[in-house]
Tab-separated table of C-alpha atoms in Angstrom:
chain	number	residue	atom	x	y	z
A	1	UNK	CA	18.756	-3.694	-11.480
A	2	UNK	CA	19.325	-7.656	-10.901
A	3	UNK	CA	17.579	-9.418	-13.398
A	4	UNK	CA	18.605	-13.115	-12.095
A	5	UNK	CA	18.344	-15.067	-8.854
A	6	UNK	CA	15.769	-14.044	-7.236
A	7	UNK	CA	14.391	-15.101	-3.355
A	8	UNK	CA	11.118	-16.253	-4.868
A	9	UNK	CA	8.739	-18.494	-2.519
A	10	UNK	CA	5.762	-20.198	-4.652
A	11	UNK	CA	2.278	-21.283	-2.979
A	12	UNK	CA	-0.653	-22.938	-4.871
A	13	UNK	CA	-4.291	-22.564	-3.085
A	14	UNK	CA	-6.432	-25.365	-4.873
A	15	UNK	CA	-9.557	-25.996	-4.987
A	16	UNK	CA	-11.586	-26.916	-2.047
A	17	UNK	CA	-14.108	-28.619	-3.900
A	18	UNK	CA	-14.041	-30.476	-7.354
A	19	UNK	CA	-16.604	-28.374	-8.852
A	20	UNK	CA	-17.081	-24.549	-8.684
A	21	UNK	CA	-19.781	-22.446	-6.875
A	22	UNK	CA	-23.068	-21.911	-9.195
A	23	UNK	CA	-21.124	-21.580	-12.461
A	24	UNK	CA	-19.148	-18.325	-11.646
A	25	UNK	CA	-15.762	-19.792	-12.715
A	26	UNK	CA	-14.216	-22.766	-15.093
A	27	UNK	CA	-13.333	-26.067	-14.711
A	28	UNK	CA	-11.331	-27.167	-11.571
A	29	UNK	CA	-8.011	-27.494	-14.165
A	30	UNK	CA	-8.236	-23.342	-14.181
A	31	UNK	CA	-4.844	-21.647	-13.011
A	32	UNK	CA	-4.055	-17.743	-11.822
A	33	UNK	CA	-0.471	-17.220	-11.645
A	34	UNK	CA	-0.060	-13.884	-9.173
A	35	UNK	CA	3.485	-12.032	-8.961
A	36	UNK	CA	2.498	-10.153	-5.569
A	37	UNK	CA	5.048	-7.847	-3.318
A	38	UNK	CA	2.310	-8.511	-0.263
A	39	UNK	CA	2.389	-11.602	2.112
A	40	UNK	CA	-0.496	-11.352	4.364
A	41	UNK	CA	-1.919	-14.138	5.675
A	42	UNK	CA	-4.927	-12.444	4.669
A	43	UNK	CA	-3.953	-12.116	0.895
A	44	UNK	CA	-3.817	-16.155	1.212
A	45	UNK	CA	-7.280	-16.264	3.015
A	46	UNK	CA	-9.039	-14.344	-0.237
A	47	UNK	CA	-7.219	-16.894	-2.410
A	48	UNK	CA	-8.490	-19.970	-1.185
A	49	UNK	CA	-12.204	-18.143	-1.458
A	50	UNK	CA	-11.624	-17.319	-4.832
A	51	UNK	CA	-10.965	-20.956	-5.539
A	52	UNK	CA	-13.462	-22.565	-3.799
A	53	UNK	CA	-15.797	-19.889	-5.409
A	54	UNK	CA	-14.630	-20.773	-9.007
A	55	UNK	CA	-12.072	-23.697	-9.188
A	56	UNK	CA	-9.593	-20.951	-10.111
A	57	UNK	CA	-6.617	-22.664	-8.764
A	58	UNK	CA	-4.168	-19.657	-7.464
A	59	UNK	CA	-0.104	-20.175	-7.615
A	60	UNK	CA	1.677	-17.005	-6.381
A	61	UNK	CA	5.069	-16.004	-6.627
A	62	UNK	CA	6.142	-13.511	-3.743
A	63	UNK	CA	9.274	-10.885	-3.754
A	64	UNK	CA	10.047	-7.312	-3.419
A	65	UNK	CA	8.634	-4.972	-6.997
A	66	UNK	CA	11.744	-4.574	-8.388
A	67	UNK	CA	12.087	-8.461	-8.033
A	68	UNK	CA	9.281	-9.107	-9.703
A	69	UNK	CA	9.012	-6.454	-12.379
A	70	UNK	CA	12.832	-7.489	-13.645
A	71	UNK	CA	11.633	-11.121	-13.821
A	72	UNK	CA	8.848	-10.564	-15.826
A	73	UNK	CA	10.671	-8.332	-18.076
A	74	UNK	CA	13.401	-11.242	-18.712
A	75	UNK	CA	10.784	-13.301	-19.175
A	76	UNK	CA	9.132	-11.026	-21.670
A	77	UNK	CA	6.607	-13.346	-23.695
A	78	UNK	CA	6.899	-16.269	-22.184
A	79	UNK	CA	6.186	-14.644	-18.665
A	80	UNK	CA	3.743	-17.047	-16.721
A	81	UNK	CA	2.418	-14.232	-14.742
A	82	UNK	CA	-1.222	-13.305	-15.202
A	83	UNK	CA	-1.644	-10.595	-12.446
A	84	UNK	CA	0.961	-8.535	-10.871
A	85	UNK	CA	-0.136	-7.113	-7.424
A	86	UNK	CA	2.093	-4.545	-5.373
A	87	UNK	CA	1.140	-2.513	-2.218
A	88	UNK	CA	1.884	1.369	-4.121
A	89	UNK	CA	0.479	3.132	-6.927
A	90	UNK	CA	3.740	4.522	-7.536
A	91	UNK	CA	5.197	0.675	-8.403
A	92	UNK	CA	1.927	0.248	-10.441
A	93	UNK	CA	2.372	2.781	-12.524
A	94	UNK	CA	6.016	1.999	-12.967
A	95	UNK	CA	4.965	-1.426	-14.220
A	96	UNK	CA	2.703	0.527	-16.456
A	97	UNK	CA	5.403	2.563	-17.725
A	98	UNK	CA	8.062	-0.068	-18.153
A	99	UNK	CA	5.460	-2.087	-20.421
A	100	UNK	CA	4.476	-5.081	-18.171
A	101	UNK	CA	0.759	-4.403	-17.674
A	102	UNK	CA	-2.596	-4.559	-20.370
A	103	UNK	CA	-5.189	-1.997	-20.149
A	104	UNK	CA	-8.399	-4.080	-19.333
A	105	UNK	CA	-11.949	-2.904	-19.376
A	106	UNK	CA	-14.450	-4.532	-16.704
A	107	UNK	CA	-17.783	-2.859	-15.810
A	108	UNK	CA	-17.239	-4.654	-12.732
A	109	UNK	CA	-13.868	-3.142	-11.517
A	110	UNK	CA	-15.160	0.607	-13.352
A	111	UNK	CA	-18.043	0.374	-10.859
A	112	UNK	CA	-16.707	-0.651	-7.623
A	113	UNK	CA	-13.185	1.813	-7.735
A	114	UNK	CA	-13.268	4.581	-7.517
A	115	UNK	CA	-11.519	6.867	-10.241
A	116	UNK	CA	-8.481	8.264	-8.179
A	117	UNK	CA	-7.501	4.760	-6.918
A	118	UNK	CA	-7.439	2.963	-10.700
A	119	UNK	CA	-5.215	4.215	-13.794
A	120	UNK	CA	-7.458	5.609	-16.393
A	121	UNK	CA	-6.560	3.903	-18.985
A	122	UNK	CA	-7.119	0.618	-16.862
A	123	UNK	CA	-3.685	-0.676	-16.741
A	124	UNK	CA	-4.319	-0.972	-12.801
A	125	UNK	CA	-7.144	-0.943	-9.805
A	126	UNK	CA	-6.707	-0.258	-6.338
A	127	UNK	CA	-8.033	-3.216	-4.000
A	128	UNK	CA	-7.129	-1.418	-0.890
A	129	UNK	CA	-6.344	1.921	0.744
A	130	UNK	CA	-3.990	2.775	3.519
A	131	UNK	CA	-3.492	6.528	4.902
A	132	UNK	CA	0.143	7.941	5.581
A	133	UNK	CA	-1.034	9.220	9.379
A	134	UNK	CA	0.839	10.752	12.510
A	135	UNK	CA	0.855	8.425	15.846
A	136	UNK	CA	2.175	10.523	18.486
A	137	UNK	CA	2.628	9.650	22.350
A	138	UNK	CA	-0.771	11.034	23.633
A	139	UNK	CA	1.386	12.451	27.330
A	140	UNK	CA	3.935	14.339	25.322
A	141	UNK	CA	1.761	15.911	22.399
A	142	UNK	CA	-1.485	18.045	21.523
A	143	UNK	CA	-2.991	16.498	18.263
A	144	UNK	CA	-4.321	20.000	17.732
A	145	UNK	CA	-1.157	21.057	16.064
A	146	UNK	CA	-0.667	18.639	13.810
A	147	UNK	CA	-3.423	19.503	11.206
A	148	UNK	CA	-1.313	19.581	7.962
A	149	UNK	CA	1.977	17.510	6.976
A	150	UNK	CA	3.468	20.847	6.537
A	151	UNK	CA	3.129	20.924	10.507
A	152	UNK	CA	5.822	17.962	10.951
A	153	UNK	CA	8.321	20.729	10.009
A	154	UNK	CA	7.718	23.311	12.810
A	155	UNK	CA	10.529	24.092	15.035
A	156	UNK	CA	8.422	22.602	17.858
A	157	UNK	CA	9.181	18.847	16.850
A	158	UNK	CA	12.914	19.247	16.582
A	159	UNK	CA	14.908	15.910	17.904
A	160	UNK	CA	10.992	14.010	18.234
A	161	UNK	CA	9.803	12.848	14.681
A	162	UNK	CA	10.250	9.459	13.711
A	163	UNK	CA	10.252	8.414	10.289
A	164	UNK	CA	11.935	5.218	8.115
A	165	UNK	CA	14.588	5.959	5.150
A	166	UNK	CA	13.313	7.918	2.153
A	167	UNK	CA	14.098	4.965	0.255
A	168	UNK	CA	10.992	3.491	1.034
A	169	UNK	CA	8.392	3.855	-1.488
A	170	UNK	CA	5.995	4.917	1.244
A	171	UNK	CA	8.366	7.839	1.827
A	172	UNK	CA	8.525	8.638	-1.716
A	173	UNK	CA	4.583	8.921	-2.885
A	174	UNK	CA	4.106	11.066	0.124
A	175	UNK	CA	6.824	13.284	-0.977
A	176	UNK	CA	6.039	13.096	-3.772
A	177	UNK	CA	1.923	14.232	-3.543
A	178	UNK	CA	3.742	17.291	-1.684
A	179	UNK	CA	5.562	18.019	-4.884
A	180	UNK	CA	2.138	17.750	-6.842
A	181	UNK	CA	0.732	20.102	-4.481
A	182	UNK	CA	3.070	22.503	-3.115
A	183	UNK	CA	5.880	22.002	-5.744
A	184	UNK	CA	9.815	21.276	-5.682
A	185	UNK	CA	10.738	24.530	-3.592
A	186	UNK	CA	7.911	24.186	-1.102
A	187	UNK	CA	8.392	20.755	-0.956
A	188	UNK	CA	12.332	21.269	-0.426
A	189	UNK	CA	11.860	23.138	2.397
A	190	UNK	CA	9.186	21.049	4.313
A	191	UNK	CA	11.779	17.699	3.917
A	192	UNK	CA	14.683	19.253	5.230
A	193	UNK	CA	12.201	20.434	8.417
A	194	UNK	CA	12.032	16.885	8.849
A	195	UNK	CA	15.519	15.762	8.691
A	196	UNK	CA	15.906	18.594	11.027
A	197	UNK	CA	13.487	17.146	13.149
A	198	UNK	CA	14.094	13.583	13.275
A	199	UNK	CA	14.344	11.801	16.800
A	200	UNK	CA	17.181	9.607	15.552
A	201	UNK	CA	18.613	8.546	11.525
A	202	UNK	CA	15.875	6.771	9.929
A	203	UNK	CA	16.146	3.132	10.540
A	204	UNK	CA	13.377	0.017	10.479
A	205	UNK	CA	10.020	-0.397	9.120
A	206	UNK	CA	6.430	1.461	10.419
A	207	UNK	CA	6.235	-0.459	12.699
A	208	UNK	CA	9.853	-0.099	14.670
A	209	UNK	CA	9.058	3.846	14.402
A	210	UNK	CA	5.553	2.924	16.632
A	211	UNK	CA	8.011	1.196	19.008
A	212	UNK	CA	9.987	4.076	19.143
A	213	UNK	CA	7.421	6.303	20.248
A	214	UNK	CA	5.978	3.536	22.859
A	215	UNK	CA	9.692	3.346	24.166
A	216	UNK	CA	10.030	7.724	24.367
A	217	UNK	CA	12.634	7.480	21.453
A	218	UNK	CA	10.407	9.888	20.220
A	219	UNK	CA	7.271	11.900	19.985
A	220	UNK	CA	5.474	11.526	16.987
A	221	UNK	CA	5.642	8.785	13.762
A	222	UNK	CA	4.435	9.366	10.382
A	223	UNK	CA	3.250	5.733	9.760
A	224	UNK	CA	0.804	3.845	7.089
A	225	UNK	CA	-2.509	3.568	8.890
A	226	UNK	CA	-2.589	-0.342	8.933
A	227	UNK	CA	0.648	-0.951	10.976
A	228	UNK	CA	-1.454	1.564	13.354
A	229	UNK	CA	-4.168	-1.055	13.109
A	230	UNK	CA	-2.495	-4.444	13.558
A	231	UNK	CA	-0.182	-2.930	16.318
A	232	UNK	CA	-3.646	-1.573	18.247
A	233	UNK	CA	-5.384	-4.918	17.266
A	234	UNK	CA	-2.961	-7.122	18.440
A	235	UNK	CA	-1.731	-8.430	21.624
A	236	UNK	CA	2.161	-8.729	20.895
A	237	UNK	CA	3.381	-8.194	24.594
A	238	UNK	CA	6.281	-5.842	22.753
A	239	UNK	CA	3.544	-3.281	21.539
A	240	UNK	CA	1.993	-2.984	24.727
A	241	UNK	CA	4.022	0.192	25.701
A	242	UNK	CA	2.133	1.154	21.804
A	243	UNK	CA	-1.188	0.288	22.735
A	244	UNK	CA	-1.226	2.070	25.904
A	245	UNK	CA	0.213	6.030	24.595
A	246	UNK	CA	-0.419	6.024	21.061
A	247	UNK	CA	-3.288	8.008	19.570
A	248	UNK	CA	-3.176	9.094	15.737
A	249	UNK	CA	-3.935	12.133	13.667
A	250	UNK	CA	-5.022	11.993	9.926
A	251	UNK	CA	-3.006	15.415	8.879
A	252	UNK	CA	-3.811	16.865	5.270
A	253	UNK	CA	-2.560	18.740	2.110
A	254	UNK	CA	-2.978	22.200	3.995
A	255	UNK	CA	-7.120	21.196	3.320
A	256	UNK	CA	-7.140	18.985	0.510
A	257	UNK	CA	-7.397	15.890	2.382
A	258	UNK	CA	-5.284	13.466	3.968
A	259	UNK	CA	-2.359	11.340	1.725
A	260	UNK	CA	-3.612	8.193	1.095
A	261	UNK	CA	-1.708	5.028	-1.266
A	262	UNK	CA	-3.335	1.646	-2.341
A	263	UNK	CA	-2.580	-1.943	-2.990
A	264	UNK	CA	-3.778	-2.773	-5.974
A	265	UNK	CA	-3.319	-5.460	-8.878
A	266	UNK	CA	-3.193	-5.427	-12.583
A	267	UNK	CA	-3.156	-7.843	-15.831
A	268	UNK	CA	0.113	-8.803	-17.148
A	269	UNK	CA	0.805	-7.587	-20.626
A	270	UNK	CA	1.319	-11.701	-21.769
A	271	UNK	CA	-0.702	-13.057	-19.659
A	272	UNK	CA	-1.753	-17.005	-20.229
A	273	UNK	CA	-4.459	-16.739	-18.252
A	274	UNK	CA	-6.043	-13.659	-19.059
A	275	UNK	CA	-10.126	-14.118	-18.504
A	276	UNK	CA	-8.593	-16.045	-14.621
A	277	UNK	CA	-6.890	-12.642	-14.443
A	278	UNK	CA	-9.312	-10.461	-14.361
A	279	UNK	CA	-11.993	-12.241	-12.229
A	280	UNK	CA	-9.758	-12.773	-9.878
A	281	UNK	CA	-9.771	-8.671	-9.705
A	282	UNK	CA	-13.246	-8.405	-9.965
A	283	UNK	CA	-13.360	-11.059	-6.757
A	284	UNK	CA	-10.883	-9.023	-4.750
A	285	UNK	CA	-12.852	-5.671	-5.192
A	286	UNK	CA	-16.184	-7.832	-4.101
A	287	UNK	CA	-17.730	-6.748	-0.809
A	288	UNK	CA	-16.720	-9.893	0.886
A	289	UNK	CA	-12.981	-9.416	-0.211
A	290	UNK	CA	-13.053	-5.775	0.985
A	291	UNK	CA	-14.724	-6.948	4.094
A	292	UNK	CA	-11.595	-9.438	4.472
A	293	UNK	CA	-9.118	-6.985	3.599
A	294	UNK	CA	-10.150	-4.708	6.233
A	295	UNK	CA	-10.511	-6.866	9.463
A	296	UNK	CA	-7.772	-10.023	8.169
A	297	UNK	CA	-5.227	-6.718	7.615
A	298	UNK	CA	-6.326	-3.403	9.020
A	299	UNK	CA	-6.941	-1.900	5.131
A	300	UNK	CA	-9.492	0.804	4.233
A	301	UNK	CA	-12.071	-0.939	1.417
A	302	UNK	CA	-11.745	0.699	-2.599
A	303	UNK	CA	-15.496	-0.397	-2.239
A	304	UNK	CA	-17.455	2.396	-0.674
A	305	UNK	CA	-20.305	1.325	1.764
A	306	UNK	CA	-18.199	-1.436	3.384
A	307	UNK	CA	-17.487	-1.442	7.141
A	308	UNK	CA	-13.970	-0.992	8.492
A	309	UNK	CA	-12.431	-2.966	11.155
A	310	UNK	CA	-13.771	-1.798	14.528
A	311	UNK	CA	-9.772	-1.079	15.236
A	312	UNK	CA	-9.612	1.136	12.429
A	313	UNK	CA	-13.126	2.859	12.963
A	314	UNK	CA	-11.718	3.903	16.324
A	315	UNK	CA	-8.891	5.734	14.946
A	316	UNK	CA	-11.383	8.300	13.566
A	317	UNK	CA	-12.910	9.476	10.198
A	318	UNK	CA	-10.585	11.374	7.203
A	319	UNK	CA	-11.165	12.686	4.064
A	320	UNK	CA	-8.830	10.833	1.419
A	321	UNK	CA	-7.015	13.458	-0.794
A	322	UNK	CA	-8.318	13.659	-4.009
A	323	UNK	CA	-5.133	13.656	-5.888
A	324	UNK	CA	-4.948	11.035	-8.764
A	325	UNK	CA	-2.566	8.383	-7.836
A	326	UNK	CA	-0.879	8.081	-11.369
A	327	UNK	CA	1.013	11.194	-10.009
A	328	UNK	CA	2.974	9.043	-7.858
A	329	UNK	CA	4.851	7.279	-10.172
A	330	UNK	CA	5.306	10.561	-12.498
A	331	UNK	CA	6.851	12.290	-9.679
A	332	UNK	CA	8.812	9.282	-7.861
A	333	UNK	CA	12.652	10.122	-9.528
A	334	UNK	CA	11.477	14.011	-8.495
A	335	UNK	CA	10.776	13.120	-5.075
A	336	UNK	CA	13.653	10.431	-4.666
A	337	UNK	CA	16.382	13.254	-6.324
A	338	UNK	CA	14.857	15.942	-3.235
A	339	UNK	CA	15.092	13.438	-0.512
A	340	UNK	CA	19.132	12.910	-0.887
A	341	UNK	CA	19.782	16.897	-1.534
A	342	UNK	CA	17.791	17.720	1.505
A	343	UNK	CA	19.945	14.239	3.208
A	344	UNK	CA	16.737	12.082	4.183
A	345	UNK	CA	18.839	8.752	4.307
């Protein structure tokens, strides 16, 4: 794991205003420092409210998890970071494990998150959730026989499932929720189905795979629901072939609901800044934040009674597996060791 040079690039939001809005924050000389894997345009949008909201100023530092997490641990007490964001439980938890997050208690973040999607000890709190779904060329295939992930194995799909590398985290929480439902052997068997069954060797992002099906690569993607939702919502004249034959299906754990994985954000274990830290939380599970999240970037809200993105409403209802998301990161090595024996590059 490197430990030095890293790709950083550093942004500061300041305040809009010299003083903040009705008392809910400090002084204008207030800092957040975020460590954060995303870099959504509108991740930078909720910043600049949170500022102009409290005269919180906001300085991020963006690069992949394994980036960040090794800085922070070289920096050990002298780390500058105050809140380390990421977009997969499985990462959050691995910062919990490795020692670089504080449990925090906040009747505000208790309230608004649901159990499943924070750590129960309060080392981390979901701020958004996305759904691992099916897109499938709408010509070519009958959504009724996709109802379970355990369907994306049938002989029927052979040569016409899309799908990136297994080295992407993604990948690996969805494998490994199969292990912490159906266990290794099951779970063995239903990956090499889809190596079996893969249109081509994995290669590109979620969104490449959508292209794929738009260009009749193949038949069917498993994809995170908000690349569905930014591809549908857009008007990128290279998704149009997307657009026009894609429709979606939210398969589940043979009835337990469909897989579902969060961004979400928690306290560094030195943080400076450690009150900043955790309003800025609070702020990001607000309604308006959730309300930003979803149409700025296509996410489902933590924060129940908040409307999704018309795009994303269209796609249809689901049922979120209940599974708690800590067993991500338990069973990451589990589910990275059966993707190469079953050869999922």
């Amino acid at each position: 794991m490197r430990t030095a040079a890293f790709p950083f690039i550093v942004l500061a939001f300041m305040a809009a205003c010299s003083t903040p809005d009705q008392g809910t924050g400090g002084d204008v000389s207030e800092r957040v420092n975020v460590y954060t894997h995303r870099h959504y345009a509108a991740d930078e949008q909720l910043f600049r409210m949170f500022t102009e909201r409290t005269g919180i100023n906001v300085h991020v530092i963006q690069a992949g998890d394994d980036e960040l997490m090794a800085r922070m641990e070289a920096e050990g007490v002298r780390s500058p970071c105050d809140v380390f964001i990421t977009a997969d439980a499985g990462r959050l938890g691995q910062a919990e494990r490795r020692g670089l997050l504080q449990a925090i208690s906040s009747d505000i973040l208790m309230s608004r998150i649901p159990p499943q999607y924070r750590d129960p000890e309060g080392h981390w709190y979901g701020l958004t959730v996305r759904a691992r779904v099916v897109a499938y060329n709408r010509d070519r295939v009958d959504p009724d026989a996709i109802r379970t992930y355990a369907d994306l194995a049938d002989p029927r799909w052979k040569g016409r499932l899309l799908v990136r590398s297994s080295e992407n985290v993604y990948n690996q929480s969805l494998i490994a929720a199969m292990i912490a439902h159906h266990g290794t052997v099951a779970t063995e068997t239903w990956a090499r189905g889809i190596v079996t069954n893969m249109a081509r060797a994995p290669k590109g992002g979620d969104t490449d795979q959508l292209l794929a099906v738009g260009e009749g690569i193949g038949d069917l993607a498993i994809v995170n629901s908000y690349y569905v939702g930014k591809v549908l919502a857009g008007n990128d004249p290279q998704h149009a072939k997307v657009r026009a034959s894609i429709g979606v299906v939210f398969p589940t754990m043979d009835g337990t609901g469909t897989h579902v994985n969060i961004s979400g954000g928690g306290v560094a274990r030195h943080a400076p800044n450690r009150d900043a830290a955790v309003t800025l939380l609070e702020f990001l599970c607000s309604p308006d934040a959730q309300q930003t999240f979803s149409e700025a970037n296509m996410e489902y809200p933590v924060l129940e009674g908040i409307p999704v993105a018309t795009t994303l409403d269209d796609l249809g209802s689901f049922v979120p597996d209940t599974l708690g998301l800590e067993a991500l990161e338990r069973l990451n090595s589990a589910a990275v060791k059966l993707s190469d024996a079953v050869g999922w590059k």
